[in-house]
Rosetta silent file (secondary structure, phi, psi, omega in degrees, C-alpha in Angstrom):
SEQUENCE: XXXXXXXXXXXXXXXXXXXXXXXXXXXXXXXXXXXXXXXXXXXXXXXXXXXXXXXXXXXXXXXXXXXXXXXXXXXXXXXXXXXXXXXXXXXXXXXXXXXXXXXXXXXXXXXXXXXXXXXXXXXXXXXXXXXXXXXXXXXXXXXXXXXXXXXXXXXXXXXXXXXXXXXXXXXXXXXXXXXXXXXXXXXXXXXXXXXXXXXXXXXXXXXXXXXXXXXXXXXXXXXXXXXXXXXXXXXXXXXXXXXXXXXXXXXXXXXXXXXXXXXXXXXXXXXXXXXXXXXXXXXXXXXXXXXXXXXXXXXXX
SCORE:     score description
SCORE:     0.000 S_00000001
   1 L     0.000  -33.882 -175.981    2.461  -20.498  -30.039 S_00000001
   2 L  -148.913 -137.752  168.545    1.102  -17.373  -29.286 S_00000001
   3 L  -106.805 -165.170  179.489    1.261  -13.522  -27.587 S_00000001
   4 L   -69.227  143.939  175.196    1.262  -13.221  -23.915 S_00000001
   5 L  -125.161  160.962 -176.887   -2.288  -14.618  -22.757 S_00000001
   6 L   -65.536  113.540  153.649   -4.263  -13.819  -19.353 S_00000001
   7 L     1.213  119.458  173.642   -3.175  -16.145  -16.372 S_00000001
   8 L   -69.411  126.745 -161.679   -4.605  -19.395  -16.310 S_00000001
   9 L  -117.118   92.287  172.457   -7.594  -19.521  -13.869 S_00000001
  10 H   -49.840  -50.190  169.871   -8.605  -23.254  -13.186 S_00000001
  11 H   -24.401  -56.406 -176.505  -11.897  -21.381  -11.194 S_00000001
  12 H   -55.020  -77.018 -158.035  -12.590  -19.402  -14.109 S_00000001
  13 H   -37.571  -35.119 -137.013  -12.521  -22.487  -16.642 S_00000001
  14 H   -79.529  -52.221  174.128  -14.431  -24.264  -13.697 S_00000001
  15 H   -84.902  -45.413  165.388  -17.655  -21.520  -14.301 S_00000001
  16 H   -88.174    3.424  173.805  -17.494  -20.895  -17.973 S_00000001
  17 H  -100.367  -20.739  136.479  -17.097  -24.133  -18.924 S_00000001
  18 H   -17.201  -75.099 -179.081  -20.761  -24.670  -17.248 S_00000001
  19 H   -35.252  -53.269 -165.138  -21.753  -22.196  -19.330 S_00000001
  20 H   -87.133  -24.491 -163.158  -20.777  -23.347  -22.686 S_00000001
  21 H   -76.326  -36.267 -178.074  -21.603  -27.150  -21.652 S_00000001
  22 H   -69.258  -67.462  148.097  -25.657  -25.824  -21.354 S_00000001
  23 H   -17.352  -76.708  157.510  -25.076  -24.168  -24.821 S_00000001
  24 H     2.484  -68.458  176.063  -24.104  -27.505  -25.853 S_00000001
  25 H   -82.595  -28.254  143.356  -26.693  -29.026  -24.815 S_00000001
  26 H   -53.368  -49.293  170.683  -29.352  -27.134  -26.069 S_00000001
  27 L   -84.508    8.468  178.270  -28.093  -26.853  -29.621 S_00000001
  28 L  -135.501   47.056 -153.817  -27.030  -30.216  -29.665 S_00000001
  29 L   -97.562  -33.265 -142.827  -29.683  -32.419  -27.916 S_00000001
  30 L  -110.164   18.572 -175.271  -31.898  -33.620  -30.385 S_00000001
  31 L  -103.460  -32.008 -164.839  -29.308  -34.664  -32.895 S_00000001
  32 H   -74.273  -34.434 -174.373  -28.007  -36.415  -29.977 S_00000001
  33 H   -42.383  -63.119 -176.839  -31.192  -37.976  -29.504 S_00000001
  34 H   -59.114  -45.636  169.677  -31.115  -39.612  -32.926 S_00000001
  35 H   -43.112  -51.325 -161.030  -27.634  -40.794  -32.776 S_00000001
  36 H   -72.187  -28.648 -172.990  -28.320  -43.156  -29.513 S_00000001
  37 H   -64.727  -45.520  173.890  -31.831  -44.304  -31.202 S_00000001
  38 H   -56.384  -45.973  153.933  -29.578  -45.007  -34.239 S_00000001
  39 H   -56.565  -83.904 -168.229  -26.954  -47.137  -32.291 S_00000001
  40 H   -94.155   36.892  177.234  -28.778  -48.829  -30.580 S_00000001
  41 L  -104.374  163.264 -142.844  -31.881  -49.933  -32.638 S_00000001
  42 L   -84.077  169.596 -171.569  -31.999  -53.956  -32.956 S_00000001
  43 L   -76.274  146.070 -179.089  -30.809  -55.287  -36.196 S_00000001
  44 L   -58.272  112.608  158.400  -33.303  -55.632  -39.067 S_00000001
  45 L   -26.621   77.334 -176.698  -35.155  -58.839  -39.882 S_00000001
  46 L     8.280  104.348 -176.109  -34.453  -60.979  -43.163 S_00000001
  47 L    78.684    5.630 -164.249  -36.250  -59.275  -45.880 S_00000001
  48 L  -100.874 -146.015 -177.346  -37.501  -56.821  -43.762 S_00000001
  49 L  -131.630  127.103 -143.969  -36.532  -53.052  -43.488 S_00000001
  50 L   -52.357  151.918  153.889  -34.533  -51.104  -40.336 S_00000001
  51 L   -41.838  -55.832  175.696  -36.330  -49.138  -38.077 S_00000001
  52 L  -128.805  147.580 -174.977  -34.452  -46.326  -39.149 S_00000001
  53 L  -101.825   -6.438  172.829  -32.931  -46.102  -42.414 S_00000001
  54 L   176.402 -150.669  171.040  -30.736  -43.199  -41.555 S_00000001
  55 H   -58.626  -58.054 -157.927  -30.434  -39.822  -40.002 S_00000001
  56 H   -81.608  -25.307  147.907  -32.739  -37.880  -41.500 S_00000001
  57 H   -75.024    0.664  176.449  -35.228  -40.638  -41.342 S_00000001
  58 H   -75.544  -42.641 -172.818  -34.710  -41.551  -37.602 S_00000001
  59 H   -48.955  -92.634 -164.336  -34.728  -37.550  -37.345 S_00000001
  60 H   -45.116  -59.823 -167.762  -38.193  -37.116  -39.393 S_00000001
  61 H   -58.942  -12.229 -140.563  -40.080  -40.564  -37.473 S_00000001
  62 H  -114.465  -33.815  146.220  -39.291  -39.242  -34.390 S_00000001
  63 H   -40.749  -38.897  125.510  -40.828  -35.972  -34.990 S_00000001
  64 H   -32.056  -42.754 -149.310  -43.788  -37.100  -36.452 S_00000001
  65 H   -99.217  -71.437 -124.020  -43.981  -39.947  -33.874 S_00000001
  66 L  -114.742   -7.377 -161.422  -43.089  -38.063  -30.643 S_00000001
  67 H    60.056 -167.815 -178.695  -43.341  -33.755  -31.786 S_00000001
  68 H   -72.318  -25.411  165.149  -40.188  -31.739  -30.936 S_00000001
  69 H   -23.860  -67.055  174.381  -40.714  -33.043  -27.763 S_00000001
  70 H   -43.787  -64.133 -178.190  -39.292  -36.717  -28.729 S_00000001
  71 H   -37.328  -32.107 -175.848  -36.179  -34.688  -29.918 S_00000001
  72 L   -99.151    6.632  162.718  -35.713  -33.279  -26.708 S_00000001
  73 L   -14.454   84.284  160.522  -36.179  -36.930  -25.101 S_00000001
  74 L   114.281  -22.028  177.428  -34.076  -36.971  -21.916 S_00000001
  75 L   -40.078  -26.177  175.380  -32.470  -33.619  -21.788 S_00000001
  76 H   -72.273  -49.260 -167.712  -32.976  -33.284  -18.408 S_00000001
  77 H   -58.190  -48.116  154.230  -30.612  -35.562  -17.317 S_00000001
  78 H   -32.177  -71.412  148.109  -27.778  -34.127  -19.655 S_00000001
  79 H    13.802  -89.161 -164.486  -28.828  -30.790  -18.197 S_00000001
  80 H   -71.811  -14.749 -169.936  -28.496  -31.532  -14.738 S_00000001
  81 H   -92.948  -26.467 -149.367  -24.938  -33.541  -15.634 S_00000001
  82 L  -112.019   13.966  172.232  -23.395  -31.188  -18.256 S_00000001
  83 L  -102.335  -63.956  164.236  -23.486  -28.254  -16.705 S_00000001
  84 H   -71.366  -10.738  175.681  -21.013  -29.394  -13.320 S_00000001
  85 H   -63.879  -48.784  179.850  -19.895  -31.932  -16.445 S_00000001
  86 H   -86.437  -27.980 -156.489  -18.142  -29.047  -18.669 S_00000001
  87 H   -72.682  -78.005  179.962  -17.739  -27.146  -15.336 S_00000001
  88 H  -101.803   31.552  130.412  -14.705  -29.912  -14.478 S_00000001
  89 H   -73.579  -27.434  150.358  -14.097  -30.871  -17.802 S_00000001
  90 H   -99.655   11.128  150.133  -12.879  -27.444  -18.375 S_00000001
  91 H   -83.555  -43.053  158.527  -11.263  -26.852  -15.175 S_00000001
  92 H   -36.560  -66.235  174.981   -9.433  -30.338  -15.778 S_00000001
  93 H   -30.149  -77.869 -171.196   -8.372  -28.617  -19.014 S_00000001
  94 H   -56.318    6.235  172.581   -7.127  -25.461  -17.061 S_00000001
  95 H  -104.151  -30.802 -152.580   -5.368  -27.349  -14.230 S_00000001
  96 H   -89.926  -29.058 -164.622   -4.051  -29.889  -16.708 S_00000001
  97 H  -107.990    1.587  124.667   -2.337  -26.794  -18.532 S_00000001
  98 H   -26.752  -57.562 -175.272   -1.200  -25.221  -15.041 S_00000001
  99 H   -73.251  -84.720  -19.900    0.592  -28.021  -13.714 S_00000001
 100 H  -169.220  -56.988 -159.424    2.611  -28.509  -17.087 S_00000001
 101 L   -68.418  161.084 -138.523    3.616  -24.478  -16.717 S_00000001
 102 L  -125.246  -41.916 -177.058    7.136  -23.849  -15.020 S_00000001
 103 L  -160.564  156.020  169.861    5.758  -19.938  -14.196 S_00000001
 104 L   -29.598  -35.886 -140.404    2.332  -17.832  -15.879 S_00000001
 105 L   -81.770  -48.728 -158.940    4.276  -16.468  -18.726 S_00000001
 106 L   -34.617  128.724 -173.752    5.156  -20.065  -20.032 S_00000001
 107 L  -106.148  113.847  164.229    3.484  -20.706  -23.226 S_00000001
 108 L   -46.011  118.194 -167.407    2.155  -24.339  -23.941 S_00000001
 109 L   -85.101 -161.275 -145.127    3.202  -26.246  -27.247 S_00000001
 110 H  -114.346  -29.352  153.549    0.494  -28.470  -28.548 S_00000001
 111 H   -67.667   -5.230  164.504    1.420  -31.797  -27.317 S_00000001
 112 H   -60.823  -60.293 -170.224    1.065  -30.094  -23.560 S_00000001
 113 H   -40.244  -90.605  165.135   -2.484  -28.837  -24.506 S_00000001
 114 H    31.245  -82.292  176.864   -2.944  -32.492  -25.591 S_00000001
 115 H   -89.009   -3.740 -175.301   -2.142  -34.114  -22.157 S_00000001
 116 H   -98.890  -31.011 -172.375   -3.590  -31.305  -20.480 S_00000001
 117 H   -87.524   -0.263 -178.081   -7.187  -31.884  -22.299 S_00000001
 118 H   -59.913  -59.476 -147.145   -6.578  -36.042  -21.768 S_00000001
 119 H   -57.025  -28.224 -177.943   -6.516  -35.231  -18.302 S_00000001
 120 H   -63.503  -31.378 -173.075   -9.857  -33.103  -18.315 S_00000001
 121 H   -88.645    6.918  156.781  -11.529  -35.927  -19.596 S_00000001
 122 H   -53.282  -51.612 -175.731  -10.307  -38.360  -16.836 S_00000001
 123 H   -63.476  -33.869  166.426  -12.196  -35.590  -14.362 S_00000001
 124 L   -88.342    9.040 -167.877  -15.691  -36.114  -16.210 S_00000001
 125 H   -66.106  -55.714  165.030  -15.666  -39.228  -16.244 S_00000001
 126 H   -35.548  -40.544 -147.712  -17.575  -39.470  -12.625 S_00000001
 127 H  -116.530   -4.848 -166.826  -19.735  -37.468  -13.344 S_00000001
 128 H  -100.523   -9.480 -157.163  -20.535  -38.232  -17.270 S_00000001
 129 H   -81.894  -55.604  179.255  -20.647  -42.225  -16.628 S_00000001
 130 H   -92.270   18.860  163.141  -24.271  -42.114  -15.077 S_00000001
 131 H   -76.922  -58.584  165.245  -25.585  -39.236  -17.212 S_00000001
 132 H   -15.618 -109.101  177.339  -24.351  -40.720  -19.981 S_00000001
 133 H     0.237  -82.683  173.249  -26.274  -44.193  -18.386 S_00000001
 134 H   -24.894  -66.034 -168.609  -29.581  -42.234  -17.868 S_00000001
 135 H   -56.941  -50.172  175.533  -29.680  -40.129  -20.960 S_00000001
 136 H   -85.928    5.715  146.541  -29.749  -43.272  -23.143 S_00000001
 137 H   -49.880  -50.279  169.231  -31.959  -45.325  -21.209 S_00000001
 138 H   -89.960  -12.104  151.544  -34.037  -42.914  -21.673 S_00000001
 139 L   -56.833  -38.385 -173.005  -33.767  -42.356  -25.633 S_00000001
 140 L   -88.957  -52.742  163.280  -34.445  -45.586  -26.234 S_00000001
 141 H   -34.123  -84.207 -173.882  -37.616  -46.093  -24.440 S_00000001
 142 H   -17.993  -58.822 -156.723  -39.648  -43.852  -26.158 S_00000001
 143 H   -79.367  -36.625 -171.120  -38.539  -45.286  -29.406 S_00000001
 144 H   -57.112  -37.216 -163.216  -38.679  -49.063  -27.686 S_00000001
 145 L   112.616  -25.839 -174.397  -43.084  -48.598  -27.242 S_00000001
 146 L  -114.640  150.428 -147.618  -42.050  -49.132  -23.602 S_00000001
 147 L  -129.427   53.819 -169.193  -42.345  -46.808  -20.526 S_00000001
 148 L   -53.182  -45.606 -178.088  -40.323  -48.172  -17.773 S_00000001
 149 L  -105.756  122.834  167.029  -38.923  -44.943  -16.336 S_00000001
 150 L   -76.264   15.644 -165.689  -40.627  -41.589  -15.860 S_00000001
 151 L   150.590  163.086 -172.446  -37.781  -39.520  -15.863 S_00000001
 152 H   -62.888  -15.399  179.227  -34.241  -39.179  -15.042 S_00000001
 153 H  -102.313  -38.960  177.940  -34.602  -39.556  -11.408 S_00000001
 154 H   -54.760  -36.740 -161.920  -37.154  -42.437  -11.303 S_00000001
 155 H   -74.351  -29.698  176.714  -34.594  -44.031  -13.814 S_00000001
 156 H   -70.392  -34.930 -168.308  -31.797  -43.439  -11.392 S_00000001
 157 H   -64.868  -20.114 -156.289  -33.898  -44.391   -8.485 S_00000001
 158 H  -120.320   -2.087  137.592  -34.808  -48.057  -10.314 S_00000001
 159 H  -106.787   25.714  158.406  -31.516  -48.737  -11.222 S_00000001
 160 H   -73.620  -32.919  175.259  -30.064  -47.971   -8.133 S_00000001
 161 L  -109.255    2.321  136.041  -32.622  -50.823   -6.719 S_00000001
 162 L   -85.724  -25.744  170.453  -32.021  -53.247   -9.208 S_00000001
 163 L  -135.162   -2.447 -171.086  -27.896  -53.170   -9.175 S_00000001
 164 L    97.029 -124.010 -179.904  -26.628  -50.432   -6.818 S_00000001
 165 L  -119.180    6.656  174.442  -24.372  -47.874   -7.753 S_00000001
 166 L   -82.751  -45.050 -173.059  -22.671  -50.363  -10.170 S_00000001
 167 L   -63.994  -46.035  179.264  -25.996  -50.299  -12.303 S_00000001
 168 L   -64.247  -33.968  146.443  -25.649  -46.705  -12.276 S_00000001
 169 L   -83.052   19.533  169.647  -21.956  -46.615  -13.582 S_00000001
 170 L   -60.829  144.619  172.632  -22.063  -48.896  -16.527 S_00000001
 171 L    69.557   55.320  176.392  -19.921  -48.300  -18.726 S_00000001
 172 H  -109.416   -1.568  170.857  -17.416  -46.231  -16.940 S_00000001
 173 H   -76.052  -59.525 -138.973  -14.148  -48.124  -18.642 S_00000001
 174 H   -79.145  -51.577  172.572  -16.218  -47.504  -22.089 S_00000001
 175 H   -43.237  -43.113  148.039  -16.448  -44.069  -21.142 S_00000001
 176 H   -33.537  -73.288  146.616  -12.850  -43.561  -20.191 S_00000001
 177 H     4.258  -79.448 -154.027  -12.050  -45.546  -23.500 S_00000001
 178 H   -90.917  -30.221 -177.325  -13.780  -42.764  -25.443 S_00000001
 179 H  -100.671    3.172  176.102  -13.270  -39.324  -23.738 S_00000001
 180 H   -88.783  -42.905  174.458   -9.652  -39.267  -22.479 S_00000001
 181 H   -71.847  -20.244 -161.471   -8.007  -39.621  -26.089 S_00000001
 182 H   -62.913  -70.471 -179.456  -10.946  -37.438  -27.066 S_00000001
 183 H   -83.902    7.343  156.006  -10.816  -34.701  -25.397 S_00000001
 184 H   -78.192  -46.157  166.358   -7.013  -34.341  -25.817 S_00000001
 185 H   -38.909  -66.573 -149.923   -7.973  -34.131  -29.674 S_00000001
 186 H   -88.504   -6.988  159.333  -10.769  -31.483  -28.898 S_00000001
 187 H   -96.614  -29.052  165.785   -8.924  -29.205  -26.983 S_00000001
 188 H   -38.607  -45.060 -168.933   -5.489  -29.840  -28.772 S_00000001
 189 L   -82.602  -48.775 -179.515   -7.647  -28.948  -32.010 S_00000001
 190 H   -37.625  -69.886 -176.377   -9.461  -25.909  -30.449 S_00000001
 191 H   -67.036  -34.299  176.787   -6.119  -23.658  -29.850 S_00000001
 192 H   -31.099  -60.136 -179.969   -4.577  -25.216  -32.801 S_00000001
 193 H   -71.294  -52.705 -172.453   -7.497  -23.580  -34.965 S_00000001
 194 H   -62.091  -20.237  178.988   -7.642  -20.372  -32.784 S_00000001
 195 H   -82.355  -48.272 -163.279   -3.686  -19.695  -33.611 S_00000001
 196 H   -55.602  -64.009 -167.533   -4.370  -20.545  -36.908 S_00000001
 197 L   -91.354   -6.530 -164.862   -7.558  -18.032  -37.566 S_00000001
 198 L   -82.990  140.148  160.286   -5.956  -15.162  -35.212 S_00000001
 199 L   -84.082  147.842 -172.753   -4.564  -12.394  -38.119 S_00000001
 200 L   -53.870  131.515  172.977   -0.990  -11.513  -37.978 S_00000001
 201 L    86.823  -17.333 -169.647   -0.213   -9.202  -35.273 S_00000001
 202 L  -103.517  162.076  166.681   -3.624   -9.468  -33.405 S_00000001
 203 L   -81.095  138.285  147.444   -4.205  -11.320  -30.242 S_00000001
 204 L   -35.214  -30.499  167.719   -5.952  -14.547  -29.688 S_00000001
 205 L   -79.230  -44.101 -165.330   -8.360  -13.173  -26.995 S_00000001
 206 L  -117.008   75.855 -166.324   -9.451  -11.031  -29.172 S_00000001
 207 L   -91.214  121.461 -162.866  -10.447  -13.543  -31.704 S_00000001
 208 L   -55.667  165.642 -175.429  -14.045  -12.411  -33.762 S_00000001
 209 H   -88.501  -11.068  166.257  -17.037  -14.683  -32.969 S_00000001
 210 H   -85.820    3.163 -170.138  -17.418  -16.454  -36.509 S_00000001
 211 H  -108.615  -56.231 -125.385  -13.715  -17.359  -36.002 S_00000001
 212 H   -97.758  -25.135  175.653  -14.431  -18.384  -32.490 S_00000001
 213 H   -74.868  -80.897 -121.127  -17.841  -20.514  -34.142 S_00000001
 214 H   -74.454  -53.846 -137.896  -15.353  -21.908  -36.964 S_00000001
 215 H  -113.768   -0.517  162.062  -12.507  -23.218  -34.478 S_00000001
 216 H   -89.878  -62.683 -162.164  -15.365  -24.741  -31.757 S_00000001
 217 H   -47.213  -60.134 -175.150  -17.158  -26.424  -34.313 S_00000001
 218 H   -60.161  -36.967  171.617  -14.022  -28.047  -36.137 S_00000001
 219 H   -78.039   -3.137  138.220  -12.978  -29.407  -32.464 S_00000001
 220 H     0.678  -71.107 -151.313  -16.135  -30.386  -32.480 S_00000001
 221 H   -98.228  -12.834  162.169  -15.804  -32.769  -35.330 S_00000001
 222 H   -90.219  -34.703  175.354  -12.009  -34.209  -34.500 S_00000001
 223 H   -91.614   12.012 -169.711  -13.275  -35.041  -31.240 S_00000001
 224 H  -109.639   -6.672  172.410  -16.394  -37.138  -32.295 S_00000001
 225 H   -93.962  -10.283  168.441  -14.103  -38.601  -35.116 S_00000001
 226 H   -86.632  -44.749  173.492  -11.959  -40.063  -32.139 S_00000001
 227 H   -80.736  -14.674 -163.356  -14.900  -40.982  -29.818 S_00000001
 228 H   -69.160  -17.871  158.876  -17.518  -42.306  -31.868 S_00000001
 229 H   -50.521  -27.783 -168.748  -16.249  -45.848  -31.886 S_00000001
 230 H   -97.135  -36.750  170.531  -15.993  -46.502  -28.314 S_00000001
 231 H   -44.226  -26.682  170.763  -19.140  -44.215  -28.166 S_00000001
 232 H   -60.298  -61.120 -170.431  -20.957  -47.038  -29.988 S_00000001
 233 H   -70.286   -5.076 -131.471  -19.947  -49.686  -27.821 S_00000001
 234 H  -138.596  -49.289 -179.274  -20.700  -47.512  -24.599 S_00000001
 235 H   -76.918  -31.669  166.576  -24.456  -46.773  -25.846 S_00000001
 236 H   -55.911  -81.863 -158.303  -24.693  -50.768  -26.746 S_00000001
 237 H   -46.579  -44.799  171.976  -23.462  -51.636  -23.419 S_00000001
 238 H   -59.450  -30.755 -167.624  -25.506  -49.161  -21.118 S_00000001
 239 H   -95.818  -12.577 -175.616  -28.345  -50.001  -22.700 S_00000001
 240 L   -57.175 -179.554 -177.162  -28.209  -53.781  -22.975 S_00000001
 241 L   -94.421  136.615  160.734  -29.900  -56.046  -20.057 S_00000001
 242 L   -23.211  137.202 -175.470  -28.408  -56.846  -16.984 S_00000001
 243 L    74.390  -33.970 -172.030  -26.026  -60.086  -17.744 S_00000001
 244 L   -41.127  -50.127 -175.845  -25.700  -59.851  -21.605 S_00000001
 245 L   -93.361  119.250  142.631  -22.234  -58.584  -21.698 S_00000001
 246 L   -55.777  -67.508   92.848  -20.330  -60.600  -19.133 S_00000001
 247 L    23.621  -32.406 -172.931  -16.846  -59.302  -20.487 S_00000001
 248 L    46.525  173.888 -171.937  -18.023  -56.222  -20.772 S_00000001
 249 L    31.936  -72.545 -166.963  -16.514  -54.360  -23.816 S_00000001
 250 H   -66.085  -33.352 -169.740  -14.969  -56.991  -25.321 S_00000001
 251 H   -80.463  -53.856  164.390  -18.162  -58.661  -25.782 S_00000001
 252 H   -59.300  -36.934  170.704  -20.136  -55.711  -27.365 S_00000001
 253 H   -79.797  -37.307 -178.215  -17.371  -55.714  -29.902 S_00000001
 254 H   -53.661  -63.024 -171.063  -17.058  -59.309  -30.656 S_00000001
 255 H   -49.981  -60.836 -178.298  -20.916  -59.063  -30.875 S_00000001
 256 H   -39.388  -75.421 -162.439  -20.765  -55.809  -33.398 S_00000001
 257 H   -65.219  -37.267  162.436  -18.526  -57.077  -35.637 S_00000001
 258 H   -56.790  -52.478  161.254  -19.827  -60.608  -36.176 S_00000001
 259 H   -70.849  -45.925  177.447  -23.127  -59.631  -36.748 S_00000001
 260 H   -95.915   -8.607 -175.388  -22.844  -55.861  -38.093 S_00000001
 261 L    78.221 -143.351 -166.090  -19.604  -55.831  -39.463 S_00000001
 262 L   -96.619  -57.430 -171.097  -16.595  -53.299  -38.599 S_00000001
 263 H   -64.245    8.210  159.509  -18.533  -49.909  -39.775 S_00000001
 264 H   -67.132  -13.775 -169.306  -21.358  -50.401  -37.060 S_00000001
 265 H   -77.097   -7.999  161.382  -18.714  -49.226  -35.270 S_00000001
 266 H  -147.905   72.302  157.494  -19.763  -46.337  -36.745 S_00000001
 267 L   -38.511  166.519  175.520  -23.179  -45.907  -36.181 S_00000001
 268 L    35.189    2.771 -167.857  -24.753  -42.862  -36.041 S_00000001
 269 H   -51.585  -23.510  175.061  -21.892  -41.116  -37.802 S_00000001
 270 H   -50.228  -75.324  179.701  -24.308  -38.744  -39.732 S_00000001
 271 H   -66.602  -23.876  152.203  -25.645  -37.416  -37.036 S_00000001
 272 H   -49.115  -80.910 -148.607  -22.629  -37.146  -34.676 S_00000001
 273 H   -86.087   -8.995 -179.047  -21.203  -35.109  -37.162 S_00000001
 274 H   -69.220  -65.597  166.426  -24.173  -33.293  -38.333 S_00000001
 275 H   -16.801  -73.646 -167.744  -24.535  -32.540  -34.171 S_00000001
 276 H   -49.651  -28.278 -175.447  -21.012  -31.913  -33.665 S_00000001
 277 H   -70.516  -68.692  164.603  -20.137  -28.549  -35.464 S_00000001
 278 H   -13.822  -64.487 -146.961  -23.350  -26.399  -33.611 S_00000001
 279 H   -64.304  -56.079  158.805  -23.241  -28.063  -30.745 S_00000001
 280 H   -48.577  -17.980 -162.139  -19.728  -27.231  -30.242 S_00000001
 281 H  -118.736  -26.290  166.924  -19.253  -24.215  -31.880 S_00000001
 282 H   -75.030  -30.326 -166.466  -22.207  -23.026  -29.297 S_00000001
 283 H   -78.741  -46.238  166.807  -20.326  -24.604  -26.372 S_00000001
 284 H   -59.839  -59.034  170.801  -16.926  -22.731  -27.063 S_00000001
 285 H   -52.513  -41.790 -172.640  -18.796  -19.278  -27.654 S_00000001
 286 H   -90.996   11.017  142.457  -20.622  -19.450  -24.509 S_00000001
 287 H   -69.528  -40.142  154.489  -16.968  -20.407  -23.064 S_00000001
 288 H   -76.673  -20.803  178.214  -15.587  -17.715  -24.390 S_00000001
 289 H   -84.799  -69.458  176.814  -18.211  -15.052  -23.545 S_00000001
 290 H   -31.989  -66.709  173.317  -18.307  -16.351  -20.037 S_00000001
 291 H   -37.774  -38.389  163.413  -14.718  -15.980  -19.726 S_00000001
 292 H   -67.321  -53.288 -168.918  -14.480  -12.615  -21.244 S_00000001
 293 H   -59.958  -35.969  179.993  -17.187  -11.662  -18.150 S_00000001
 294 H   -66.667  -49.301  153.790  -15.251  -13.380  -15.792 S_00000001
 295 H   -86.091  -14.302  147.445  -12.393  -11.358  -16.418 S_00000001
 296 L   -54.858  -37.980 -143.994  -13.916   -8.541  -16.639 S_00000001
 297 L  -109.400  -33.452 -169.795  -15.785   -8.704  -13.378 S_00000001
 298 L  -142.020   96.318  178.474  -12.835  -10.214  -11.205 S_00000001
 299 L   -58.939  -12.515 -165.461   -9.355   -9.914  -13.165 S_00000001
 300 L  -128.472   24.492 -178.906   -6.993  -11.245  -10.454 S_00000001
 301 L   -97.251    0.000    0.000   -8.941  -14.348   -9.670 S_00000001
């Protein structure tokens, strides 16, 4: 697939993929914002007109409404999650493409990569289920009029004492659901594109940083064209009332499609993809710089 590449360091991935998930999340927060207010705002009234009529007007009320603040709605809880979140989502990666290898030298085809980035996103799932839970709890409020929670830890603390630690991990099937085929796509796409953009003869580490923007961005945008369906139902469900869904899943779709038809299922898609190239293309650079540092400062770890 490629030249010889530097020893796979689950540790390493473990610390720069930290890195790039807080890059992430800065450049991609307030796009994110608008997607869950877009998903989950209630269906429109016979003759009347939506809350939001699309991106760039969910985008534009919520600025106006709320300052840049409102954009940044919630961030802490991402934050505090997506930083050990990307941490063992890309040590999943790097373990996932370790175990697969027979000795270092062994070079990975692309269905390995594949199963190796499935596996990372089985490893966030713990940890992405109540951010995830939190972050959109808290999106919606703002937008709702109503001010139930004051923050990501009062929100954990009150639904920890309304359902337990169950309340706190809805929607960890929907989450599974969306980031284990996902993130096979988005890493699976990532080297794909990085083989792809390296010129003939040059190495892949030392791939230019508009190349390195170009081939995070584009996994970016294959792996939000795989999750955003389940991603729909997963922002429905967390946010719904205790009891609604019985069924769970199954219920939120049955629900979607009768009322909204099949493309609610893709909700937010504007902004998801509007999100995804930045966000991503920030998340990978500050993966890659960390990594270059890492190897720099301790080569034989």
């Amino acid at each position: 697939m490629a030249d010889k590449q530097q020893p796979i360091s689950p540790l390493k991935n473990l610390v720069a993929g930290g890195f790039g998930g807080v890059c992430l999340v800065f450049v991609g927060h307030p796009l994110d914002t608008v997607k869950v207010r877009l998903q989950t705002q209630p269906p429109s009234l016979p003759g009347q007109p939506p809350m939001y009529s699309g991106t760039i007007d969910c985008f534009r009320k919520t600025l106006v409404r709320e300052g840049i603040t409102g954009l940044y709605r919630g961030m802490a809880a991402p934050i505090i999650g997506v930083t050990p979140m990307f941490a063992v989502c890309f040590f999943g990666f790097g373990l996932g493409k370790k175990l697969q290898q027979r000795s270092p030298e062994d070079v990975l085809g692309y269905p390995q990569i594949f199963a190796a980035g499935m596996l990372s996103g089985v490893f966030t799932t713990g940890i992405m289920t109540p951010g995830e839970r939190i972050k959109c709890l808290l999106q919606i409020q703002a937008s709702s009029g109503e001010t139930k929670y004051n923050g990501p830890l009062d929100c954990a603390k009150k639904l920890y004492q309304e359902s337990g630690i169950r309340g706190i991990y809805k929607g960890t099937v929907l989450t599974l659901m969306r980031d284990v085929p996902a993130s096979g796509m988005y890493f699976m796409t990532y080297e794909w594109l990085k083989n792809i953009l390296t010129p003939e003869g040059k190495s892949v580490s030392d791939l230019s940083v508009p190349r390195i923007l170009v081939a995070g961005g584009v996994a970016g945008i294959f792996n939000w064209a795989v999750a955003i369906p389940p991603d729909v139902l997963k922002s429905r469900f967390q946010t719904a009332p205790p009891g609604k869904y019985p069924n769970g899943f199954r219920d939120v779709l049955r629900e979607l499609i009768q009322n909204e038809g099949v493309t609610s299922l893709y909700k937010g898609f504007n902004a998801v993809m509007i999100r995804a190239f930045p966000a991503n293309a920030a998340c990978f650079l500050g993966f890659e710089v960390a990594m270059k540092f890492l190897n720099w400062l301790a080569p034989s770890l």
